[in-house]
Amino acid sequence: MTDESPVIELKNLTKVYQNGVEFRTLDNANLRIKKGEFVAIVGPSGSGKSTLMHLIGLLDTPSSGTLLIDGKDVTKMSDKERSGMRNRILGFVFQYHHLLPDFTALENVMMPLLIAGKSREKAKDVAEKLLKEVGLEGRMEHRPGELSGGQNQRVAIARALSCSPAIVLGDEPTGNLDTKTGDMIYELLRRLNKEYNQTFIVVTHNEDLASKADIIIRLVDGKITVQ
Amino acid sequence: MYELKIALRQVFSSKKQTLFAILAVALAVSVITVMMAMISGFQDEVVTSSIENNPHIVINPQDEEEESIHLYRYKSALISEKEGVIAVSPKYLGQAALEYRDNAEGVYLQGVDPMAEESVMRVSEDVVEGDLMTLVHTRYGILLGDQLAENLEVNVGDRVDVVFPGSQTTSFKVVGLIHTGTSADEVTAYARFDSVQDFFNEPGVASTIEVRVADPYQADAIAGSIERETGLDAVSWSEANVEIFSFLEAQAAFVKIFYFLIYGVAGFGIANTLITIVAQRTREIGILKAMGTSQKSIMFVFLFQSMILGAAGLVLGTILGYIATVALQSYEIEIPPETYFGLQTLPLEVEPLNFVYAAFFAFIVNILSGIYPARKAAKLDPVKAIER
């Protein structure tokens, strides 16, 4: 199921915050993640999990080191190139659903496709298919305010998948849900991962959930250990 | 154009903010259009009254020492042959005293050919009693400014004595009254050209020749050509009223400062609304960035919002401005007489181009005020924006 070329490669990746005192949130991280892998990142809070996510998600820039995504060095890219990568190659699921409140579930899922420049019809087809996939065929015209936490999170997952990204990033995607719903969402992610052979990287506090991943990355004080 | 779609959705989801921002622009645009209507109405009125109440060209003897124009008949004929000239009226002007019973007033006596003077100055329009043409067959007839007549306590039909040192006191019959609404009504008197010439013992000369032209805006050029051909001094209406026109120009400059300030206030209103929207939507901006929206597109989202607010505001503003102008026009606000050149009501002019200007500048101001908030939104750090 996995081929050998890494889809993500970190070489001595370091992120330093200068906030009066120097603080290394990520310290010389080296890591290779292959296509189709389901990776869980665990570690105590402040260990650098989110920083790692944001760097891989191209939302933040490293202080030093190299980050290759799909074989391309993304650390030297312009805003336009990075936005383009975020749009086409990356999909995000956050702890809170972070849907656009003024748009319906369908429109939210269509949005990344519209940003990519796809036609409305095409975007609508894809979004409808994905919303069916996550079990929300009856809720497409509802706005986030009219949906439950679990439903919104499923819309967010559909949105993350809309541009068929190579990599899906989840920052505590089940952290804000009750255990039963959380398990359900997690199972959904795992199923989609197997179905579409996309790489999933999920930050979690939950050791039970982490144990179901292909690879577990532990972060302690900005240093990586892989299991 | 998903940027526009997002902009529209966001603008209309915060209704109160949107409403107030639109009202701020609308108010600015309507105030400015009303002011523009007042200014251009006023300027038009001043120009019109300058053209109507003054001869388009006044011809005087060239030399300062020479007091009168000789051979005025020949010269008048020469001038009336010129292209663009429609009427010529040679006059004899002099100051004298008018006496009626125990009252005496100084007057500015104008000796005119009634027909010629009528064609140049349209005096009849100001005649409120009697008739200018009576002079044609009344050698010693006189028309007085109504204020002058009141001061002398004379009525049409009475006889007044015209007195001047070295001249023989002559009795004239009052044949009409004139009301122009200006201070001239206190001193003006019209009589026949030949009678006035005789009275001042100056037969065969004129003190001035007044000219009416077809196009008042050609008066300067025609005056120049008259000067070259006759060697006389010719002054056009715009040259004669140069003070009024420089006053109008100064006024226009002041008013531009007002426009600038009003637009400035409206611009800050828009900027403030957008800054608030950006602050409220920070997390959404972060999410949009995570989904791959570039900085440029984020800028467009907010520039579109300022354009939407601005467009709605200027449409509403021009409508309100138009209604207000028309309402003020029909209300005919009275202004104190003799404040401004004999204007009696506040003149307002609905000039379509003014609305275009007001709207155009409002739109520019809107875009300018949108730039700062839009840039701020574009530069937001997505990580901080999402975690907020």
Coordinates of C-alpha atoms in Angstrom, one line a residue:
Chain A
M1 CA 0.0 0.0 0.0
T2 CA 2.9 2.4 0.7
D3 CA 5.5 3.2 -1.8
E4 CA 9.1 4.0 -0.9
S5 CA 9.5 7.7 -1.8
P6 CA 8.7 9.9 1.2
V7 CA 5.9 12.4 0.8
I8 CA 7.2 14.4 3.7
E9 CA 10.8 14.7 4.7
L10 CA 12.2 16.8 7.6
K11 CA 16.0 17.5 7.7
N12 CA 17.3 19.2 10.9
L13 CA 14.0 21.1 11.1
T14 CA 14.2 23.7 13.9
K15 CA 11.8 26.3 15.1
V16 CA 13.0 28.9 17.6
Y17 CA 10.8 31.5 19.2
Q18 CA 12.5 34.7 20.3
N19 CA 10.3 35.9 23.1
G20 CA 12.8 37.6 25.4
V21 CA 14.4 34.2 25.9
E22 CA 15.1 31.8 23.1
F23 CA 12.7 28.9 23.1
R24 CA 13.3 25.8 20.8
T25 CA 9.8 24.4 20.2
L26 CA 11.3 22.1 17.5
D27 CA 14.9 21.0 17.8
N28 CA 16.7 19.4 14.8
A29 CA 13.8 17.2 13.8
N30 CA 14.5 14.5 11.2
L31 CA 11.6 12.5 9.8
R32 CA 10.4 10.7 6.7
I33 CA 6.7 10.0 6.1
K34 CA 5.6 7.8 3.2
K35 CA 2.5 8.0 1.1
G36 CA -0.5 6.4 2.6
E37 CA 0.8 6.2 6.2
F38 CA -1.4 7.1 9.1
V39 CA 0.8 8.9 11.6
A40 CA -0.1 9.9 15.1
I41 CA 1.8 12.6 16.9
V42 CA 1.7 12.5 20.7
G43 CA 3.3 14.3 23.5
P44 CA 2.6 16.5 26.4
S45 CA 1.4 20.0 25.8
G46 CA 4.1 22.5 24.8
S47 CA 6.2 19.6 23.4
G48 CA 6.1 21.1 19.9
K49 CA 3.2 19.0 18.4
S50 CA 1.3 22.0 17.1
T51 CA 4.5 23.6 15.8
L52 CA 5.4 20.5 13.8
M53 CA 1.8 20.4 12.4
H54 CA 2.0 24.1 11.4
L55 CA 5.3 23.7 9.7
I56 CA 4.2 20.7 7.7
G57 CA 1.0 22.5 7.0
L58 CA 2.9 25.5 5.6
L59 CA 1.2 27.8 8.0
D60 CA 4.5 28.6 9.7
T61 CA 8.1 28.8 8.6
P62 CA 11.1 27.1 10.2
S63 CA 14.0 28.9 11.7
S64 CA 16.4 26.5 10.1
G65 CA 16.6 23.1 8.4
T66 CA 14.8 21.8 5.3
L67 CA 11.2 20.6 4.8
L68 CA 10.5 18.7 1.6
I69 CA 6.9 18.0 0.7
D70 CA 6.3 15.9 -2.4
G71 CA 10.0 16.2 -3.0
K72 CA 9.9 20.0 -3.2
D73 CA 11.7 22.3 -0.7
V74 CA 8.9 24.4 0.6
T75 CA 11.0 26.6 3.0
K76 CA 12.0 29.0 0.2
M77 CA 8.7 29.4 -1.5
S78 CA 6.7 32.6 -2.0
D79 CA 3.3 33.2 -0.3
K80 CA 1.6 32.4 -3.6
E81 CA 3.4 29.1 -4.0
R82 CA 2.8 28.1 -0.4
S83 CA -0.9 29.0 -0.7
G84 CA -1.1 26.9 -3.8
M85 CA 0.5 24.0 -2.0
R86 CA -1.9 24.4 1.0
N87 CA -4.8 24.3 -1.4
R88 CA -3.8 21.4 -3.6
I89 CA -1.7 19.1 -1.5
L90 CA -2.8 19.7 2.1
G91 CA -6.0 19.3 3.9
F92 CA -6.7 20.6 7.5
V93 CA -9.0 19.3 10.2
F94 CA -8.7 21.4 13.4
Q95 CA -9.8 20.8 17.0
Y96 CA -12.7 23.1 16.5
H97 CA -14.4 22.6 13.1
H98 CA -13.5 26.2 12.0
L99 CA -16.1 26.3 9.3
L100 CA -17.0 29.6 7.7
P101 CA -20.2 30.5 9.7
D102 CA -21.9 32.4 6.9
F103 CA -21.8 29.5 4.5
T104 CA -23.7 26.2 4.3
A105 CA -22.1 22.8 4.8
L106 CA -22.1 22.3 1.0
E107 CA -20.5 25.8 0.4
N108 CA -17.9 25.2 3.0
V109 CA -16.8 22.0 1.4
M110 CA -16.9 23.6 -2.1
M111 CA -14.7 26.5 -0.9
P112 CA -11.2 24.9 -1.4
L113 CA -12.3 23.8 -4.9
L114 CA -13.4 27.3 -5.7
I115 CA -10.1 28.7 -4.3
A116 CA -8.4 26.2 -6.6
G117 CA -10.3 27.8 -9.5
K118 CA -12.7 24.9 -10.2
S119 CA -16.1 25.6 -11.7
R120 CA -19.1 25.8 -9.4
E121 CA -20.7 22.7 -11.0
K122 CA -17.6 20.6 -10.5
A123 CA -17.1 21.9 -6.9
K124 CA -20.7 21.1 -6.1
D125 CA -20.4 17.5 -7.5
V126 CA -17.3 16.8 -5.5
A127 CA -18.7 18.4 -2.3
E128 CA -21.9 16.5 -2.5
K129 CA -20.1 13.2 -3.0
L130 CA -17.8 13.9 0.0
L131 CA -20.7 14.9 2.2
K132 CA -22.5 11.7 1.4
E133 CA -19.3 9.9 2.2
V134 CA -19.2 11.3 5.7
G135 CA -22.9 10.6 6.2
L136 CA -24.3 14.1 5.9
E137 CA -26.4 13.9 2.7
G138 CA -29.4 15.4 4.6
R139 CA -27.6 18.3 6.1
M140 CA -25.9 20.0 3.1
E141 CA -27.9 23.2 3.2
H142 CA -27.4 23.7 6.9
R143 CA -25.0 26.3 8.3
P144 CA -22.5 25.4 11.0
G145 CA -24.7 27.0 13.7
E146 CA -27.4 24.5 12.8
L147 CA -25.3 21.4 13.1
S148 CA -23.9 19.4 16.1
G149 CA -20.2 19.3 17.0
G150 CA -19.8 15.8 15.4
Q151 CA -21.6 16.8 12.3
N152 CA -19.6 20.0 11.9
Q153 CA -16.4 18.0 12.4
R154 CA -17.5 15.7 9.6
V155 CA -18.1 18.7 7.3
A156 CA -14.6 19.8 8.2
I157 CA -13.2 16.4 7.2
A158 CA -15.1 16.6 3.9
R159 CA -13.7 20.0 3.4
A160 CA -10.2 18.9 4.1
L161 CA -10.6 16.1 1.5
S162 CA -12.2 18.2 -1.2
C163 CA -9.1 18.9 -3.3
S164 CA -7.9 15.3 -3.0
P165 CA -4.9 16.4 -1.0
A166 CA -1.8 14.1 -0.7
I167 CA -1.6 14.9 3.0
V168 CA -4.4 15.4 5.5
L169 CA -3.4 17.1 8.8
G170 CA -5.5 16.8 11.9
D171 CA -4.8 19.0 15.0
E172 CA -6.7 17.1 17.8
P173 CA -9.6 16.5 15.4
T174 CA -11.5 14.6 18.1
G175 CA -10.3 16.7 21.1
N176 CA -13.5 18.7 21.3
L177 CA -15.9 15.8 21.0
D178 CA -17.3 13.2 23.4
T179 CA -15.6 9.8 23.4
K180 CA -18.2 8.0 21.3
T181 CA -18.3 10.8 18.6
G182 CA -14.5 11.0 18.8
D183 CA -14.1 7.3 18.1
M184 CA -16.6 7.6 15.2
I185 CA -14.6 10.5 13.6
Y186 CA -11.4 8.6 14.1
E187 CA -12.8 5.6 12.5
L188 CA -13.9 7.7 9.6
L189 CA -10.5 9.2 9.2
R190 CA -8.9 5.7 9.2
R191 CA -11.4 4.4 6.7
L192 CA -10.8 7.4 4.3
N193 CA -7.1 6.9 4.7
K194 CA -7.3 3.3 3.6
E195 CA -9.8 4.1 0.9
Y196 CA -8.0 7.0 -0.8
N197 CA -4.4 6.1 0.2
Q198 CA -3.8 9.6 1.4
T199 CA -1.2 10.4 4.1
F200 CA -2.8 11.3 7.4
I201 CA -1.0 13.0 10.2
V202 CA -3.0 13.5 13.4
V203 CA -2.0 15.2 16.6
T204 CA -3.7 13.6 19.6
H205 CA -3.7 13.4 23.4
N206 CA -5.5 10.1 23.3
E207 CA -3.1 7.1 23.6
D208 CA -5.9 4.7 22.6
L209 CA -6.5 6.4 19.4
A210 CA -2.7 6.8 18.8
S211 CA -2.1 3.1 19.2
K212 CA -4.3 2.4 16.1
A213 CA -2.0 4.5 13.9
D214 CA 0.7 3.0 11.6
I215 CA 3.4 5.1 13.1
I216 CA 3.5 7.0 16.4
I217 CA 5.7 10.0 16.7
R218 CA 6.5 11.1 20.3
L219 CA 7.6 14.6 20.9
V220 CA 9.3 15.6 24.1
D221 CA 10.8 19.1 24.5
G222 CA 10.9 19.6 20.7
K223 CA 12.8 16.3 20.1
I224 CA 11.3 13.5 18.0
T225 CA 11.2 9.8 18.8
V226 CA 9.5 7.5 16.3
Q227 CA 7.9 4.2 17.3
Chain B
M1 CA -14.5 35.0 -8.2
Y2 CA -14.9 33.3 -4.8
E3 CA -13.4 36.4 -3.2
L4 CA -16.4 38.5 -4.2
K5 CA -18.7 35.7 -2.9
I6 CA -17.1 35.7 0.5
A7 CA -17.0 39.5 0.6
L8 CA -20.8 39.7 -0.2
R9 CA -21.6 37.0 2.4
Q10 CA -19.6 38.7 5.1
V11 CA -20.8 42.2 4.4
F12 CA -24.4 41.2 4.6
S13 CA -24.1 39.0 7.6
S14 CA -23.2 41.9 9.9
K15 CA -26.2 44.0 9.1
K16 CA -25.8 46.8 11.7
Q17 CA -22.2 47.5 10.9
T18 CA -22.9 47.5 7.2
L19 CA -25.9 49.8 7.6
F20 CA -23.9 52.4 9.5
A21 CA -21.0 52.3 7.2
I22 CA -23.3 52.8 4.2
L23 CA -25.1 55.6 5.9
A24 CA -21.8 57.4 6.7
V25 CA -20.9 57.3 3.0
A26 CA -24.4 58.2 1.9
L27 CA -24.5 61.2 4.2
A28 CA -21.1 62.4 3.0
V29 CA -22.1 62.1 -0.6
S30 CA -25.5 63.7 -0.1
V31 CA -24.1 66.7 1.8
I32 CA -21.5 67.2 -0.9
T33 CA -24.0 67.0 -3.7
V34 CA -26.2 69.6 -2.0
M35 CA -23.2 71.8 -1.4
M36 CA -22.2 71.4 -5.0
A37 CA -25.7 72.3 -6.1
M38 CA -25.5 75.5 -4.0
I39 CA -22.1 76.5 -5.2
S40 CA -22.9 75.9 -8.9
G41 CA -26.3 77.5 -8.6
F42 CA -24.7 80.5 -6.9
Q43 CA -22.0 80.8 -9.6
D44 CA -24.5 80.5 -12.4
E45 CA -26.6 83.1 -10.8
V46 CA -23.8 85.5 -10.4
V47 CA -22.6 85.0 -14.0
T48 CA -26.1 85.3 -15.3
S49 CA -26.8 88.4 -13.4
S50 CA -23.5 89.9 -14.5
I51 CA -24.4 89.2 -18.0
E52 CA -27.9 90.4 -17.7
N53 CA -27.3 93.5 -15.6
N54 CA -24.2 94.8 -17.3
P55 CA -23.5 95.6 -20.9
H56 CA -21.4 92.8 -22.3
I57 CA -18.8 95.4 -23.5
V58 CA -18.4 99.0 -22.3
I59 CA -16.4 101.3 -24.6
N60 CA -14.7 104.3 -23.1
P61 CA -12.6 107.1 -24.5
Q62 CA -9.0 105.9 -24.8
D63 CA -7.2 108.7 -23.1
E64 CA -7.6 109.4 -19.5
E65 CA -7.7 113.1 -20.2
E66 CA -10.2 112.8 -23.0
E67 CA -13.6 112.6 -21.3
S68 CA -15.9 111.8 -24.2
I69 CA -16.1 109.9 -27.4
H70 CA -16.3 112.1 -30.5
L71 CA -17.7 110.8 -33.8
Y72 CA -19.7 108.3 -31.7
R73 CA -22.3 107.8 -34.5
Y74 CA -19.6 106.7 -36.9
K75 CA -17.9 104.5 -34.3
S76 CA -21.1 102.9 -33.2
A77 CA -22.0 102.1 -36.8
L78 CA -18.5 100.6 -37.2
I79 CA -18.9 98.5 -34.0
S80 CA -22.4 97.3 -34.9
E81 CA -21.0 96.0 -38.2
K82 CA -18.7 93.6 -36.3
E83 CA -19.4 89.9 -36.2
G84 CA -21.1 88.7 -33.0
V85 CA -22.3 92.2 -32.0
I86 CA -26.1 92.4 -31.8
A87 CA -26.7 95.9 -30.4
V88 CA -24.9 99.1 -29.7
S89 CA -26.0 102.0 -27.5
P90 CA -24.0 105.2 -27.2
K91 CA -24.8 107.1 -24.0
Y92 CA -24.1 110.3 -22.2
L93 CA -23.5 109.9 -18.5
G94 CA -23.3 112.6 -15.9
Q95 CA -23.9 113.3 -12.3
A96 CA -26.5 115.9 -11.3
A97 CA -28.9 116.7 -8.6
L98 CA -32.7 116.1 -8.7
E99 CA -35.0 118.4 -6.9
Y100 CA -38.6 117.9 -6.1
R101 CA -40.2 120.4 -3.7
D102 CA -37.9 120.4 -0.7
N103 CA -36.2 117.1 -1.5
A104 CA -32.9 116.8 -3.4
E105 CA -31.0 113.7 -4.3
G106 CA -27.8 113.2 -6.3
V107 CA -28.3 111.1 -9.4
Y108 CA -26.4 109.3 -12.0
L109 CA -28.0 110.6 -15.1
Q110 CA -27.9 108.3 -18.1
G111 CA -28.7 109.8 -21.5
V112 CA -29.8 107.0 -23.8
D113 CA -31.4 106.3 -27.1
P114 CA -34.4 104.3 -25.7
M115 CA -34.4 101.8 -28.6
A116 CA -30.7 101.2 -28.6
E117 CA -30.6 101.0 -24.8
E118 CA -33.4 98.5 -24.7
S119 CA -31.7 96.2 -27.2
V120 CA -28.4 96.4 -25.2
M121 CA -29.6 96.3 -21.6
R122 CA -33.3 95.1 -21.7
V123 CA -34.2 97.9 -19.4
S124 CA -37.9 97.2 -19.9
E125 CA -37.6 94.1 -17.8
D126 CA -36.8 96.2 -14.8
V127 CA -39.4 98.9 -15.5
V128 CA -42.1 98.6 -12.8
E129 CA -44.2 101.5 -13.8
G130 CA -44.5 103.5 -17.0
D131 CA -42.6 102.7 -20.1
L132 CA -39.1 103.3 -21.3
M133 CA -40.4 103.9 -24.8
T134 CA -42.3 107.0 -23.6
L135 CA -38.9 108.7 -24.0
V136 CA -39.0 108.3 -27.8
H137 CA -41.7 111.0 -28.0
T138 CA -41.1 112.8 -24.7
R139 CA -38.1 115.0 -25.1
Y140 CA -38.0 115.9 -21.4
G141 CA -39.1 112.6 -19.8
I142 CA -37.2 110.8 -17.1
L143 CA -37.3 107.3 -15.6
L144 CA -36.1 107.0 -12.0
G145 CA -35.0 104.1 -9.8
D146 CA -37.9 103.3 -7.5
Q147 CA -35.8 103.9 -4.4
L148 CA -34.8 107.3 -5.7
A149 CA -38.4 108.2 -6.4
E150 CA -39.4 107.2 -2.9
N151 CA -36.6 109.3 -1.4
L152 CA -37.7 112.3 -3.5
E153 CA -41.4 111.5 -2.8
V154 CA -42.3 111.7 -6.5
N155 CA -44.7 109.7 -8.5
V156 CA -45.1 109.0 -12.2
G157 CA -46.5 112.2 -13.8
D158 CA -44.7 114.6 -11.4
R159 CA -42.0 117.0 -12.7
V160 CA -38.6 117.1 -11.2
D161 CA -35.8 119.6 -11.7
V162 CA -32.4 118.5 -12.9
V163 CA -29.7 120.8 -11.5
F164 CA -26.0 121.0 -12.3
P165 CA -23.6 123.9 -11.8
G166 CA -23.0 125.7 -15.1
S167 CA -26.1 124.1 -16.7
Q168 CA -29.5 125.5 -17.1
T169 CA -31.8 123.9 -14.5
T170 CA -34.2 121.8 -16.6
S171 CA -37.6 120.3 -15.7
F172 CA -38.2 116.6 -16.6
K173 CA -41.5 114.7 -16.3
V174 CA -41.3 111.4 -14.5
V175 CA -42.5 108.8 -17.0
G176 CA -41.5 105.5 -15.3
L177 CA -39.9 103.7 -12.4
I178 CA -37.2 101.1 -12.4
H179 CA -36.5 98.3 -9.9
T180 CA -33.4 96.2 -10.3
G181 CA -33.1 95.1 -6.6
T182 CA -29.7 96.6 -6.3
S183 CA -28.4 99.8 -4.7
A184 CA -28.5 101.4 -8.2
D185 CA -32.2 102.0 -7.6
E186 CA -31.2 104.8 -5.3
V187 CA -29.2 106.8 -7.9
T188 CA -30.2 105.8 -11.4
A189 CA -32.1 108.1 -13.7
Y190 CA -32.7 107.6 -17.5
A191 CA -33.4 110.4 -19.9
R192 CA -33.1 110.9 -23.6
F193 CA -29.6 111.1 -25.1
D194 CA -30.1 114.5 -26.8
S195 CA -31.7 116.0 -23.7
V196 CA -28.8 115.0 -21.5
Q197 CA -26.2 116.1 -24.0
D198 CA -27.9 119.5 -24.2
F199 CA -28.3 119.7 -20.5
F200 CA -24.5 119.2 -20.0
N201 CA -23.8 121.5 -23.0
E202 CA -22.0 118.7 -24.8
P203 CA -23.8 118.1 -28.1
G204 CA -22.3 115.6 -30.5
V205 CA -20.3 113.5 -28.0
A206 CA -21.0 110.3 -26.0
S207 CA -19.3 109.3 -22.8
T208 CA -19.6 105.7 -23.4
I209 CA -20.8 103.1 -25.9
E210 CA -22.3 99.9 -24.6
V211 CA -22.5 96.8 -26.6
R212 CA -24.5 93.5 -26.5
V213 CA -23.0 90.4 -28.1
A214 CA -24.6 87.2 -29.2
D215 CA -22.3 85.0 -27.1
P216 CA -21.3 86.6 -23.8
Y217 CA -18.3 84.2 -23.6
Q218 CA -17.0 85.8 -26.8
A219 CA -17.1 89.3 -25.2
D220 CA -13.4 89.3 -24.4
A221 CA -12.3 88.6 -27.9
I222 CA -14.8 91.0 -29.4
A223 CA -13.7 93.7 -27.0
G224 CA -10.1 93.2 -28.1
S225 CA -10.9 93.5 -31.7
I226 CA -12.9 96.7 -31.0
E227 CA -9.9 98.2 -29.3
R228 CA -7.7 97.5 -32.2
E229 CA -10.1 98.9 -34.8
T230 CA -11.4 102.0 -33.1
G231 CA -8.5 102.9 -30.8
L232 CA -11.0 103.2 -27.9
D233 CA -10.9 101.4 -24.6
A234 CA -13.2 98.4 -24.6
V235 CA -13.9 96.4 -21.3
S236 CA -15.8 93.1 -21.3
W237 CA -18.2 92.1 -18.6
S238 CA -15.8 89.5 -17.2
E239 CA -13.0 92.0 -17.1
A240 CA -15.3 94.5 -15.4
N241 CA -16.3 91.9 -12.7
V242 CA -12.9 90.5 -12.2
E243 CA -13.3 90.9 -8.4
I244 CA -16.5 88.9 -8.2
F245 CA -15.0 86.1 -10.2
S246 CA -11.8 86.0 -8.2
F247 CA -14.1 85.9 -5.1
L248 CA -16.0 83.0 -6.6
E249 CA -12.7 81.2 -7.3
A250 CA -11.5 81.7 -3.7
Q251 CA -14.9 80.4 -2.5
A252 CA -14.5 77.3 -4.7
A253 CA -11.1 76.6 -3.2
F254 CA -12.5 76.9 0.4
V255 CA -15.3 74.6 -0.5
K256 CA -12.9 72.0 -1.9
I257 CA -11.3 71.9 1.5
F258 CA -14.7 71.2 3.0
Y259 CA -15.3 68.3 0.5
F260 CA -11.9 66.9 1.4
L261 CA -12.7 66.9 5.1
I262 CA -16.1 65.4 4.6
Y263 CA -14.7 62.6 2.5
G264 CA -12.0 62.1 5.0
V265 CA -14.5 61.6 7.8
A266 CA -16.5 59.2 5.6
G267 CA -13.3 57.4 4.7
F268 CA -12.3 56.9 8.3
G269 CA -15.8 55.5 8.9
I270 CA -15.3 52.9 6.2
A271 CA -11.8 52.1 7.5
N272 CA -13.1 51.7 11.0
T273 CA -15.9 49.3 9.9
L274 CA -13.5 47.2 8.0
I275 CA -11.0 47.1 10.8
T276 CA -13.8 45.8 13.0
I277 CA -14.8 43.2 10.4
V278 CA -11.2 42.1 10.1
A279 CA -10.9 41.7 13.8
Q280 CA -14.1 39.8 14.1
R281 CA -13.2 37.5 11.2
T282 CA -9.6 36.9 12.2
R283 CA -10.1 33.2 12.7
E284 CA -12.0 32.9 9.4
I285 CA -9.1 34.6 7.6
G286 CA -6.7 32.1 9.1
I287 CA -9.0 29.2 7.9
L288 CA -9.2 30.7 4.4
K289 CA -5.4 30.9 4.4
A290 CA -5.1 27.3 5.6
M291 CA -7.4 26.3 2.7
G292 CA -5.0 28.0 0.3
T293 CA -6.2 31.5 -0.1
S294 CA -3.3 33.7 -1.0
Q295 CA -2.6 37.1 0.6
K296 CA -3.6 38.8 -2.6
S297 CA -7.0 37.0 -2.5
I298 CA -7.5 37.9 1.1
M299 CA -6.8 41.6 0.2
F300 CA -9.4 41.3 -2.5
V301 CA -12.0 39.9 -0.1
F302 CA -11.7 43.0 2.0
L303 CA -11.3 45.5 -0.8
F304 CA -14.5 44.1 -2.3
Q305 CA -16.2 44.6 1.0
S306 CA -15.2 48.3 1.1
M307 CA -16.3 48.7 -2.5
I308 CA -19.7 47.1 -1.7
L309 CA -20.1 49.4 1.2
G310 CA -19.0 52.3 -0.8
A311 CA -21.1 51.5 -3.9
A312 CA -24.2 51.1 -1.7
G313 CA -23.4 54.3 0.1
L314 CA -22.9 56.4 -2.9
V315 CA -26.0 55.2 -4.7
L316 CA -28.0 56.0 -1.6
G317 CA -26.1 59.3 -1.1
T318 CA -26.7 60.5 -4.7
I319 CA -30.4 59.7 -4.4
L320 CA -30.7 61.5 -1.0
G321 CA -28.6 64.4 -2.3
Y322 CA -30.9 64.7 -5.4
I323 CA -34.0 64.6 -3.3
A324 CA -32.6 67.2 -0.8
T325 CA -31.5 69.5 -3.6
V326 CA -34.9 69.4 -5.4
A327 CA -36.6 69.9 -2.0
L328 CA -34.4 72.9 -1.2
Q329 CA -35.0 74.3 -4.6
S330 CA -38.8 74.1 -4.4
Y331 CA -38.7 75.5 -0.8
E332 CA -37.0 78.7 -2.2
I333 CA -35.1 79.7 0.9
E334 CA -34.9 83.4 1.1
I335 CA -31.6 85.1 1.8
P336 CA -31.3 88.6 3.1
P337 CA -31.5 91.1 0.1
E338 CA -28.4 92.9 -0.9
T339 CA -26.2 90.1 0.7
Y340 CA -25.1 88.8 -2.6
F341 CA -25.5 90.8 -5.8
G342 CA -29.2 91.1 -5.7
L343 CA -30.0 87.4 -5.2
Q344 CA -33.3 86.9 -3.5
T345 CA -33.5 83.2 -3.0
L346 CA -30.8 80.6 -2.5
P347 CA -30.1 79.4 -6.0
L348 CA -29.6 75.6 -6.4
E349 CA -28.5 74.0 -9.6
V350 CA -29.1 70.3 -10.3
E351 CA -25.9 69.6 -12.3
P352 CA -25.7 65.9 -13.3
L353 CA -21.9 66.1 -13.6
N354 CA -21.7 67.1 -9.9
F355 CA -23.3 63.9 -8.9
V356 CA -20.9 62.0 -11.0
Y357 CA -17.9 63.8 -9.4
A358 CA -19.3 63.3 -5.9
A359 CA -19.9 59.6 -6.5
F360 CA -16.6 59.1 -8.2
F361 CA -14.6 60.6 -5.4
A362 CA -16.6 58.7 -2.8
F363 CA -15.6 55.5 -4.6
I364 CA -12.0 56.4 -4.7
V365 CA -12.0 57.3 -1.0
N366 CA -13.7 54.0 -0.2
I367 CA -11.0 52.0 -2.0
L368 CA -8.3 54.0 -0.3
S369 CA -9.8 53.5 3.1
G370 CA -10.1 49.8 2.4
I371 CA -6.4 49.3 1.6
Y372 CA -5.1 49.5 5.2
P373 CA -7.6 47.0 6.7
A374 CA -7.3 44.7 3.7
R375 CA -3.5 44.7 4.0
K376 CA -3.8 44.0 7.7
A377 CA -6.0 41.0 7.0
A378 CA -3.7 39.7 4.2
K379 CA -0.6 39.9 6.5
L380 CA -2.2 38.0 9.4
D381 CA -0.2 35.1 10.7
P382 CA -2.5 32.1 10.0
V383 CA -1.3 30.2 13.0
K384 CA -2.2 33.0 15.4
A385 CA -5.4 33.8 13.5
I386 CA -6.7 30.2 13.8
E387 CA -5.7 29.7 17.4
R388 CA -7.3 33.0 18.5

